mmCIF file of C-alpha atoms and ligand atoms in Angstrom:
data_model
loop_
_atom_site.group_PDB
_atom_site.id
_atom_site.type_symbol
_atom_site.label_atom_id
_atom_site.label_comp_id
_atom_site.label_asym_id
_atom_site.label_seq_id
_atom_site.Cartn_x
_atom_site.Cartn_y
_atom_site.Cartn_z
ATOM 1 C CA UNK F 1225 0.010 -0.018 0.071
ATOM 2 C CA UNK F 1226 1.157 3.553 -0.613
ATOM 3 C CA UNK F 1227 2.840 4.489 2.709
ATOM 4 C CA UNK F 1228 1.036 7.892 2.874
ATOM 5 C CA UNK F 1229 -2.383 6.179 3.000
ATOM 6 C CA UNK F 1230 -1.286 3.831 5.718
ATOM 7 C CA UNK F 1231 -1.565 6.237 8.741
ATOM 8 C CA UNK F 1232 -4.207 8.426 6.883
ATOM 9 C CA UNK F 1233 -6.774 5.767 6.928
ATOM 10 C CA UNK F 1234 -5.498 2.979 9.229
ATOM 11 C CA UNK F 1235 -6.697 5.070 12.196
ATOM 12 C CA UNK F 1236 -10.290 4.321 11.203
ATOM 13 C CA UNK F 1237 -9.665 0.793 12.587
ATOM 14 C CA UNK F 1238 -13.284 -0.581 12.131
ATOM 15 C CA UNK F 1239 -13.375 0.166 8.441
ATOM 16 C CA UNK F 1240 -9.710 0.171 7.345
ATOM 17 C CA UNK F 1241 -8.370 -2.858 5.543
ATOM 18 C CA UNK F 1242 -6.138 -5.181 7.585
ATOM 19 C CA UNK F 1243 -4.505 -8.558 7.042
ATOM 20 C CA UNK F 1244 -7.167 -9.982 9.303
ATOM 21 C CA UNK F 1245 -10.109 -8.289 7.446
ATOM 22 C CA UNK F 1246 -9.185 -7.658 3.780
ATOM 23 C CA UNK F 1247 -12.759 -7.308 2.630
ATOM 24 C CA UNK F 1248 -16.230 -7.561 4.069
ATOM 25 C CA UNK F 1249 -19.379 -8.777 2.374
ATOM 26 C CA UNK F 1250 -22.551 -6.829 3.207
ATOM 27 C CA UNK F 1251 -25.588 -8.997 3.284
ATOM 28 C CA UNK F 1252 -28.906 -7.394 2.098
ATOM 29 C CA UNK F 1253 -32.158 -9.167 3.002
ATOM 30 C CA UNK F 1254 -34.417 -9.477 0.048
ATOM 31 C CA UNK F 1255 -37.849 -11.228 -0.452
ATOM 32 C CA UNK F 1256 -36.564 -14.272 -2.196
ATOM 33 C CA UNK F 1257 -32.866 -14.794 -1.620
ATOM 34 C CA UNK F 1258 -30.458 -12.526 0.197
ATOM 35 C CA UNK F 1259 -28.044 -10.318 -1.801
ATOM 36 C CA UNK F 1260 -24.297 -10.052 -1.090
ATOM 37 C CA UNK F 1261 -22.494 -6.859 -1.903
ATOM 38 C CA UNK F 1262 -18.729 -7.003 -2.056
ATOM 39 C CA UNK F 1263 -18.510 -10.748 -2.546
ATOM 40 C CA UNK F 1264 -17.929 -10.959 -6.264
ATOM 41 C CA UNK F 1265 -21.445 -10.297 -7.624
ATOM 42 C CA UNK F 1266 -21.806 -6.926 -9.237
ATOM 43 C CA UNK F 1267 -25.091 -5.505 -7.768
ATOM 44 C CA UNK F 1268 -27.166 -2.906 -9.531
ATOM 45 C CA UNK F 1269 -29.624 -0.751 -7.623
ATOM 46 C CA UNK F 1270 -32.033 1.254 -9.980
ATOM 47 C CA UNK F 1271 -35.124 3.151 -9.905
ATOM 48 C CA UNK F 1272 -36.502 6.746 -9.869
ATOM 49 C CA UNK F 1273 -34.913 9.626 -7.896
ATOM 50 C CA UNK F 1274 -38.156 9.899 -5.923
ATOM 51 C CA UNK F 1275 -41.371 7.734 -5.611
ATOM 52 C CA UNK F 1276 -43.874 9.900 -7.320
ATOM 53 C CA UNK F 1277 -46.933 7.475 -7.668
ATOM 54 C CA UNK F 1278 -47.814 3.795 -7.353
ATOM 55 C CA UNK F 1279 -47.919 3.512 -11.258
ATOM 56 C CA UNK F 1280 -44.588 5.206 -11.775
ATOM 57 C CA UNK F 1281 -42.835 3.084 -9.174
ATOM 58 C CA UNK F 1282 -44.482 -0.277 -10.143
ATOM 59 C CA UNK F 1283 -43.654 0.141 -13.837
ATOM 60 C CA UNK F 1284 -40.104 1.173 -13.002
ATOM 61 C CA UNK F 1285 -39.666 -1.799 -10.617
ATOM 62 C CA UNK F 1286 -40.797 -4.289 -13.256
ATOM 63 C CA UNK F 1287 -38.523 -2.770 -15.826
ATOM 64 C CA UNK F 1288 -35.343 -2.692 -13.801
ATOM 65 C CA UNK F 1289 -36.021 -6.139 -12.352
ATOM 66 C CA UNK F 1290 -36.311 -7.448 -15.870
ATOM 67 C CA UNK F 1291 -33.096 -5.830 -16.925
ATOM 68 C CA UNK F 1292 -31.120 -7.404 -14.152
ATOM 69 C CA UNK F 1293 -31.196 -4.943 -11.252
ATOM 70 C CA UNK F 1294 -31.441 -6.579 -7.803
ATOM 71 C CA UNK F 1295 -32.416 -3.551 -5.692
ATOM 72 C CA UNK F 1296 -35.000 -0.886 -6.222
ATOM 73 C CA UNK F 1297 -34.087 2.698 -5.448
ATOM 74 C CA UNK F 1298 -36.558 5.520 -4.791
ATOM 75 C CA UNK F 1299 -36.652 8.433 -2.418
ATOM 76 C CA UNK F 1300 -39.671 8.857 -0.094
ATOM 77 C CA UNK F 1301 -37.915 11.625 1.905
ATOM 78 C CA UNK F 1302 -36.150 13.912 -0.498
ATOM 79 C CA UNK F 1303 -33.324 16.289 0.332
ATOM 80 C CA UNK F 1304 -33.849 18.849 -2.392
ATOM 81 C CA UNK F 1305 -31.507 21.718 -3.317
ATOM 82 C CA UNK F 1306 -34.447 24.102 -3.418
ATOM 83 C CA UNK F 1307 -37.161 24.369 -0.638
ATOM 84 C CA UNK F 1308 -39.773 24.921 -3.451
ATOM 85 C CA UNK F 1309 -39.094 21.530 -5.015
ATOM 86 C CA UNK F 1310 -41.090 18.222 -4.418
ATOM 87 C CA UNK F 1311 -40.032 16.956 -1.074
ATOM 88 C CA UNK F 1312 -41.199 13.366 -1.370
ATOM 89 C CA UNK F 1313 -44.287 11.393 -0.455
ATOM 90 C CA UNK F 1314 -42.997 10.374 3.138
ATOM 91 C CA UNK F 1315 -44.690 7.205 4.578
ATOM 92 C CA UNK F 1316 -46.963 7.004 1.561
ATOM 93 C CA UNK F 1317 -43.900 6.584 -0.562
ATOM 94 C CA UNK F 1318 -42.549 3.866 1.746
ATOM 95 C CA UNK F 1319 -45.795 2.006 1.434
ATOM 96 C CA UNK F 1320 -45.474 2.083 -2.354
ATOM 97 C CA UNK F 1321 -41.916 0.798 -2.163
ATOM 98 C CA UNK F 1322 -43.119 -2.115 -0.106
ATOM 99 C CA UNK F 1323 -45.791 -3.029 -2.750
ATOM 100 C CA UNK F 1324 -43.064 -2.917 -5.415
ATOM 101 C CA UNK F 1325 -40.850 -5.221 -3.200
ATOM 102 C CA UNK F 1326 -43.587 -7.647 -2.762
ATOM 103 C CA UNK F 1327 -44.568 -7.573 -6.571
ATOM 104 C CA UNK F 1328 -41.013 -7.901 -7.938
ATOM 105 C CA UNK F 1329 -38.774 -9.591 -5.261
ATOM 106 C CA UNK F 1330 -36.443 -6.592 -5.419
ATOM 107 C CA UNK F 1331 -34.875 -5.297 -2.172
ATOM 108 C CA UNK F 1332 -35.360 -1.695 -1.355
ATOM 109 C CA UNK F 1333 -32.886 1.172 -0.833
ATOM 110 C CA UNK F 1334 -34.287 4.497 0.269
ATOM 111 C CA UNK F 1335 -32.848 7.604 1.866
ATOM 112 C CA UNK F 1336 -33.028 8.596 5.529
ATOM 113 C CA UNK F 1337 -32.504 12.301 6.255
ATOM 114 C CA UNK F 1338 -33.232 12.494 10.019
ATOM 115 C CA UNK F 1339 -32.542 10.343 13.062
ATOM 116 C CA UNK F 1340 -36.182 10.724 13.818
ATOM 117 C CA UNK F 1341 -37.132 8.769 10.783
ATOM 118 C CA UNK F 1342 -34.788 5.829 11.242
ATOM 119 C CA UNK F 1343 -37.199 3.452 12.828
ATOM 120 C CA UNK F 1344 -40.079 3.989 10.364
ATOM 121 C CA UNK F 1345 -37.828 3.753 7.349
ATOM 122 C CA UNK F 1346 -36.022 0.666 8.685
ATOM 123 C CA UNK F 1347 -39.435 -0.970 8.767
ATOM 124 C CA UNK F 1348 -39.797 -0.738 5.004
ATOM 125 C CA UNK F 1349 -36.160 -0.515 3.630
ATOM 126 C CA UNK F 1350 -33.677 -3.231 3.180
ATOM 127 C CA UNK F 1351 -30.778 -0.684 2.855
ATOM 128 C CA UNK F 1352 -30.728 2.795 4.542
ATOM 129 C CA UNK F 1353 -29.276 5.469 2.222
ATOM 130 C CA UNK F 1354 -27.417 8.365 3.573
ATOM 131 C CA UNK F 1355 -27.275 11.078 1.007
ATOM 132 C CA UNK F 1356 -24.360 13.342 0.212
ATOM 133 C CA UNK F 1357 -25.774 16.255 2.191
ATOM 134 C CA UNK F 1358 -26.042 14.036 5.361
ATOM 135 C CA UNK F 1359 -22.548 12.397 5.280
ATOM 136 C CA UNK F 1360 -21.431 14.366 8.343
ATOM 137 C CA UNK F 1361 -24.813 14.318 10.179
ATOM 138 C CA UNK F 1362 -23.310 12.501 13.120
ATOM 139 C CA UNK F 1363 -26.571 12.338 15.056
ATOM 140 C CA UNK F 1364 -28.084 10.376 12.053
ATOM 141 C CA UNK F 1365 -24.962 8.250 11.547
ATOM 142 C CA UNK F 1366 -25.129 7.316 15.187
ATOM 143 C CA UNK F 1367 -28.722 6.542 15.075
ATOM 144 C CA UNK F 1368 -28.041 4.179 12.114
ATOM 145 C CA UNK F 1369 -25.732 2.105 14.344
ATOM 146 C CA UNK F 1370 -28.669 0.248 15.836
ATOM 147 C CA UNK F 1371 -31.050 0.128 12.829
ATOM 148 C CA UNK F 1372 -30.456 -3.396 11.921
ATOM 149 C CA UNK F 1373 -30.134 -2.675 8.237
ATOM 150 C CA UNK F 1374 -27.121 -2.159 6.000
ATOM 151 C CA UNK F 1375 -26.166 1.524 5.394
ATOM 152 C CA UNK F 1376 -25.334 2.930 1.924
ATOM 153 C CA UNK F 1377 -23.131 5.829 2.789
ATOM 154 C CA UNK F 1378 -22.760 8.472 -0.040
ATOM 155 C CA UNK F 1379 -19.665 10.629 -0.186
ATOM 156 C CA UNK F 1380 -20.307 14.151 0.838
ATOM 157 C CA UNK F 1381 -20.102 16.505 -2.309
ATOM 158 C CA UNK F 1382 -17.105 18.296 -0.749
ATOM 159 C CA UNK F 1383 -15.711 15.515 1.371
ATOM 160 C CA UNK F 1384 -12.194 14.135 1.204
ATOM 161 C CA UNK F 1385 -11.722 10.336 1.237
ATOM 162 C CA UNK F 1386 -10.423 10.612 4.697
ATOM 163 C CA UNK F 1387 -13.651 12.459 5.861
ATOM 164 C CA UNK F 1388 -15.729 9.810 3.993
ATOM 165 C CA UNK F 1389 -13.909 7.016 5.913
ATOM 166 C CA UNK F 1390 -14.385 8.888 9.147
ATOM 167 C CA UNK F 1391 -18.103 8.985 8.749
ATOM 168 C CA UNK F 1392 -18.074 5.184 7.998
ATOM 169 C CA UNK F 1393 -16.136 4.747 11.176
ATOM 170 C CA UNK F 1394 -18.816 6.595 13.059
ATOM 171 C CA UNK F 1395 -21.522 4.255 11.870
ATOM 172 C CA UNK F 1396 -19.340 1.161 12.680
ATOM 173 C CA UNK F 1397 -18.470 2.567 16.168
ATOM 174 C CA UNK F 1398 -22.160 3.045 16.848
ATOM 175 C CA UNK F 1399 -22.666 -0.717 16.278
ATOM 176 C CA UNK F 1400 -23.408 -1.212 12.536
ATOM 177 C CA UNK F 1401 -20.575 -2.824 10.526
ATOM 178 C CA UNK F 1402 -22.831 -3.334 7.455
ATOM 179 C CA UNK F 1403 -21.701 -0.313 5.418
ATOM 180 C CA UNK F 1404 -21.534 0.210 1.594
ATOM 181 C CA UNK F 1405 -19.494 3.176 0.416
ATOM 182 C CA UNK F 1406 -20.767 5.127 -2.684
ATOM 183 C CA UNK F 1407 -18.825 7.525 -4.857
ATOM 184 C CA UNK F 1408 -21.428 9.942 -6.373
ATOM 185 C CA UNK F 1409 -19.247 12.749 -7.724
ATOM 186 C CA UNK F 1410 -17.678 15.764 -5.923
ATOM 187 C CA UNK F 1411 -17.914 19.398 -6.611
ATOM 188 C CA UNK F 1412 -15.038 20.867 -8.700
ATOM 189 C CA UNK F 1413 -14.639 23.907 -10.903
ATOM 190 C CA UNK F 1414 -16.067 21.913 -13.844
ATOM 191 C CA UNK F 1415 -19.682 22.909 -14.898
ATOM 192 C CA UNK F 1416 -20.264 20.701 -17.890
ATOM 193 C CA UNK F 1417 -21.216 17.931 -15.558
ATOM 194 C CA UNK F 1418 -23.273 18.298 -12.357
ATOM 195 C CA UNK F 1419 -20.428 16.824 -10.251
ATOM 196 C CA UNK F 1420 -17.087 15.306 -11.033
ATOM 197 C CA UNK F 1421 -16.914 11.493 -10.806
ATOM 198 C CA UNK F 1422 -13.855 10.840 -8.852
ATOM 199 C CA UNK F 1423 -13.089 7.498 -10.451
ATOM 200 C CA UNK F 1424 -9.831 7.180 -8.587
ATOM 201 C CA UNK F 1425 -11.830 7.134 -5.266
ATOM 202 C CA UNK F 1426 -12.897 3.573 -6.130
ATOM 203 C CA UNK F 1427 -9.452 1.907 -6.169
ATOM 204 C CA UNK F 1428 -8.269 4.070 -3.375
ATOM 205 C CA UNK F 1429 -11.171 3.055 -1.178
ATOM 206 C CA UNK F 1430 -10.825 -0.593 -2.222
ATOM 207 C CA UNK F 1431 -7.166 -0.443 -1.140
ATOM 208 C CA UNK F 1432 -7.554 1.293 2.263
ATOM 209 C CA UNK F 1433 -10.871 -0.126 3.222
ATOM 210 C CA UNK F 1434 -12.478 -3.591 3.525
ATOM 211 C CA UNK F 1435 -15.898 -2.158 2.804
ATOM 212 C CA UNK F 1436 -17.688 -2.648 -0.608
ATOM 213 C CA UNK F 1437 -17.658 0.346 -2.910
ATOM 214 C CA UNK F 1438 -20.337 1.290 -5.525
ATOM 215 C CA UNK F 1439 -20.666 4.167 -7.905
ATOM 216 C CA UNK F 1440 -23.593 6.504 -8.654
ATOM 217 C CA UNK F 1441 -23.033 7.625 -12.223
ATOM 218 C CA UNK F 1442 -26.300 9.547 -12.310
ATOM 219 C CA UNK F 1443 -25.647 12.235 -9.758
ATOM 220 C CA UNK F 1444 -22.055 12.475 -10.858
ATOM 221 C CA UNK F 1445 -22.912 13.180 -14.484
ATOM 222 C CA UNK F 1446 -26.281 15.042 -14.211
ATOM 223 C CA UNK F 1447 -26.977 14.165 -17.906
ATOM 224 C CA UNK F 1448 -28.302 10.759 -18.886
ATOM 225 C CA UNK F 1449 -26.053 10.365 -21.942
ATOM 226 C CA UNK F 1450 -22.951 9.983 -19.753
ATOM 227 C CA UNK F 1451 -24.575 7.419 -17.328
ATOM 228 C CA UNK F 1452 -23.692 4.219 -19.419
ATOM 229 C CA UNK F 1453 -20.020 5.171 -20.009
ATOM 230 C CA UNK F 1454 -19.414 6.178 -16.369
ATOM 231 C CA UNK F 1455 -21.016 2.814 -15.367
ATOM 232 C CA UNK F 1456 -18.555 1.063 -17.562
ATOM 233 C CA UNK F 1457 -15.749 2.996 -15.974
ATOM 234 C CA UNK F 1458 -17.042 1.990 -12.597
ATOM 235 C CA UNK F 1459 -16.862 -1.739 -13.577
ATOM 236 C CA UNK F 1460 -13.332 -1.394 -14.984
ATOM 237 C CA UNK F 1461 -12.012 0.215 -11.839
ATOM 238 C CA UNK F 1462 -13.395 -2.591 -9.668
ATOM 239 C CA UNK F 1463 -16.586 -1.149 -8.159
ATOM 240 C CA UNK F 1464 -18.902 -3.756 -6.477
ATOM 241 C CA UNK F 1465 -22.018 -2.248 -7.984
ATOM 242 C CA UNK F 1466 -23.984 0.803 -9.143
ATOM 243 C CA UNK F 1467 -26.935 2.901 -8.100
ATOM 244 C CA UNK F 1468 -28.638 4.394 -11.193
ATOM 245 C CA UNK F 1469 -31.718 6.625 -11.761
ATOM 246 C CA UNK F 1470 -34.373 5.261 -14.101
ATOM 247 C CA UNK F 1471 -37.752 6.754 -14.856
ATOM 248 C CA UNK F 1472 -40.695 5.776 -17.186
ATOM 249 C CA UNK F 1473 -40.873 9.372 -18.515
ATOM 250 C CA UNK F 1474 -37.663 11.283 -17.628
ATOM 251 C CA UNK F 1475 -39.013 14.469 -19.163
ATOM 252 C CA UNK F 1476 -41.876 14.484 -16.739
ATOM 253 C CA UNK F 1477 -39.924 13.433 -13.600
ATOM 254 C CA UNK F 1478 -40.479 15.509 -10.404
ATOM 255 C CA UNK F 1479 -36.772 15.403 -9.682
ATOM 256 C CA UNK F 1480 -33.509 14.603 -11.556
ATOM 257 C CA UNK F 1481 -35.182 13.778 -14.957
ATOM 258 C CA UNK F 1482 -32.178 15.061 -16.928
ATOM 259 C CA UNK F 1483 -29.971 12.334 -15.468
ATOM 260 C CA UNK F 1484 -32.632 9.504 -15.490
ATOM 261 C CA UNK F 1485 -32.502 6.795 -18.020
ATOM 262 C CA UNK F 1486 -35.501 5.518 -19.870
ATOM 263 C CA UNK F 1487 -36.377 1.711 -19.541
ATOM 264 C CA UNK F 1488 -34.884 1.105 -22.998
ATOM 265 C CA UNK F 1489 -31.637 3.017 -22.191
ATOM 266 C CA UNK F 1490 -31.249 1.139 -18.830
ATOM 267 C CA UNK F 1491 -31.824 -2.217 -20.454
ATOM 268 C CA UNK F 1492 -29.235 -1.469 -23.145
ATOM 269 C CA UNK F 1493 -26.752 -0.240 -20.550
ATOM 270 C CA UNK F 1494 -27.112 -3.442 -18.516
ATOM 271 C CA UNK F 1495 -26.424 -5.614 -21.586
ATOM 272 C CA UNK F 1496 -23.499 -3.459 -22.778
ATOM 273 C CA UNK F 1497 -21.890 -3.896 -19.284
ATOM 274 C CA UNK F 1498 -21.672 -7.624 -19.704
ATOM 275 C CA UNK F 1499 -18.337 -7.924 -21.498
ATOM 276 C CA UNK F 1500 -16.793 -5.503 -18.924
ATOM 277 C CA UNK F 1501 -18.209 -7.521 -16.110
ATOM 278 C CA UNK F 1502 -16.747 -10.703 -17.622
ATOM 279 C CA UNK F 1503 -13.348 -8.948 -17.742
ATOM 280 C CA UNK F 1504 -13.772 -7.856 -14.006
ATOM 281 C CA UNK F 1505 -14.572 -11.469 -13.056
ATOM 282 C CA UNK F 1506 -11.513 -12.694 -15.029
ATOM 283 C CA UNK F 1507 -9.223 -10.184 -13.421
ATOM 284 C CA UNK F 1508 -10.535 -11.211 -9.951
ATOM 285 C CA UNK F 1509 -9.721 -14.831 -10.709
ATOM 286 C CA UNK F 1510 -6.270 -14.070 -12.138
ATOM 287 C CA UNK F 1511 -5.222 -11.900 -9.280
ATOM 288 C CA UNK F 1512 -4.181 -14.616 -6.779
ATOM 289 C CA UNK F 1513 -2.065 -16.401 -9.481
ATOM 290 C CA UNK F 1514 -0.516 -13.032 -10.366
ATOM 291 C CA UNK F 1515 0.261 -12.408 -6.662
ATOM 292 C CA UNK F 1516 1.789 -15.840 -6.294
ATOM 293 C CA UNK F 1517 4.012 -15.225 -9.240
ATOM 294 C CA UNK F 1518 4.965 -11.911 -7.844
ATOM 295 C CA UNK F 1519 3.511 -10.051 -10.758
ATOM 296 C CA UNK F 1520 0.965 -7.741 -9.182
ATOM 297 C CA UNK F 1521 0.899 -5.498 -6.199
HETATM 298 C C1 PEP P 677 -30.425 10.635 -4.741
HETATM 299 O O1 PEP P 677 -29.952 9.507 -4.589
HETATM 300 O O2 PEP P 677 -31.506 10.921 -5.279
HETATM 301 C C2 PEP P 677 -29.743 11.766 -3.976
HETATM 302 C C3 PEP P 677 -30.308 12.838 -3.506
HETATM 303 O O3 PEP P 677 -28.370 11.534 -4.100
HETATM 304 P P1 PEP P 677 -27.241 12.454 -3.443
HETATM 305 O O4 PEP P 677 -27.326 12.412 -2.005
HETATM 306 O O5 PEP P 677 -25.964 11.693 -3.880
HETATM 307 O O6 PEP P 677 -27.249 13.902 -4.110
HETATM 308 MN MN1 MN P 678 -31.724 12.015 -7.424
#
């Protein structure tokens, strides 16, 4: 390992990689069979930015399940940049997510913004999402320590990897070791994209932490045409999965329509990822042999 990273990240002892704990697998409960993240399967989470209606969510759930997604995303409590935007359906949205879970067998990931909502959201969700704006909300992170569900921790939009790891450590110290890290783009001087996907964050995090790492190409790009190619990049750098926005009618979406894929685009993206996933699997199988031959770090 790069010696500079050693002290920088090893202090977060519950989430740092060690010889005893080189990787951890996060188990997500699902209606039919449980899902493992970080264990070799590439897990795709997909769905609308926000739950808008039963029809919208059911249609999306069927479409993404059919294309190979394993987890349905959809915000019921929305952290919006503007106070005038749609704020989500709340508990009504959670009930719709549950219906879609029962109908499709998909597990559910949905955002929790406040420690007061942890218990109610944990009743419906299989994975608790902490958004970029909440990465340093320590009261929330601590409340997630006892929630009994894995946490999908998104990187703060201006957070360094050290700060990101520190937040993961807070959740682990509060009693919850089931954490999935998510690189979702950071704020830079670039304006052509909504955020800048820090693709190097994936191999750095995979080197310094035992936790699984996924990529959110939708919020990184802000435009749907870039989502498939950024997803491909995520596979190539060794991510354990993706979280992607998909909507039946992106032009009518109440939030994040510009970056949401249509059903057809999502299906095409999933099948175009296949050869890259084969390469990733091959590289994983080859790695122990290369190490034995002294040919890889
Ligand atoms: C989202 O997933 O819809 C979301 C609000 O993401 P982020 O917290 O990364 O902006
Ligand atoms: Mn969104």
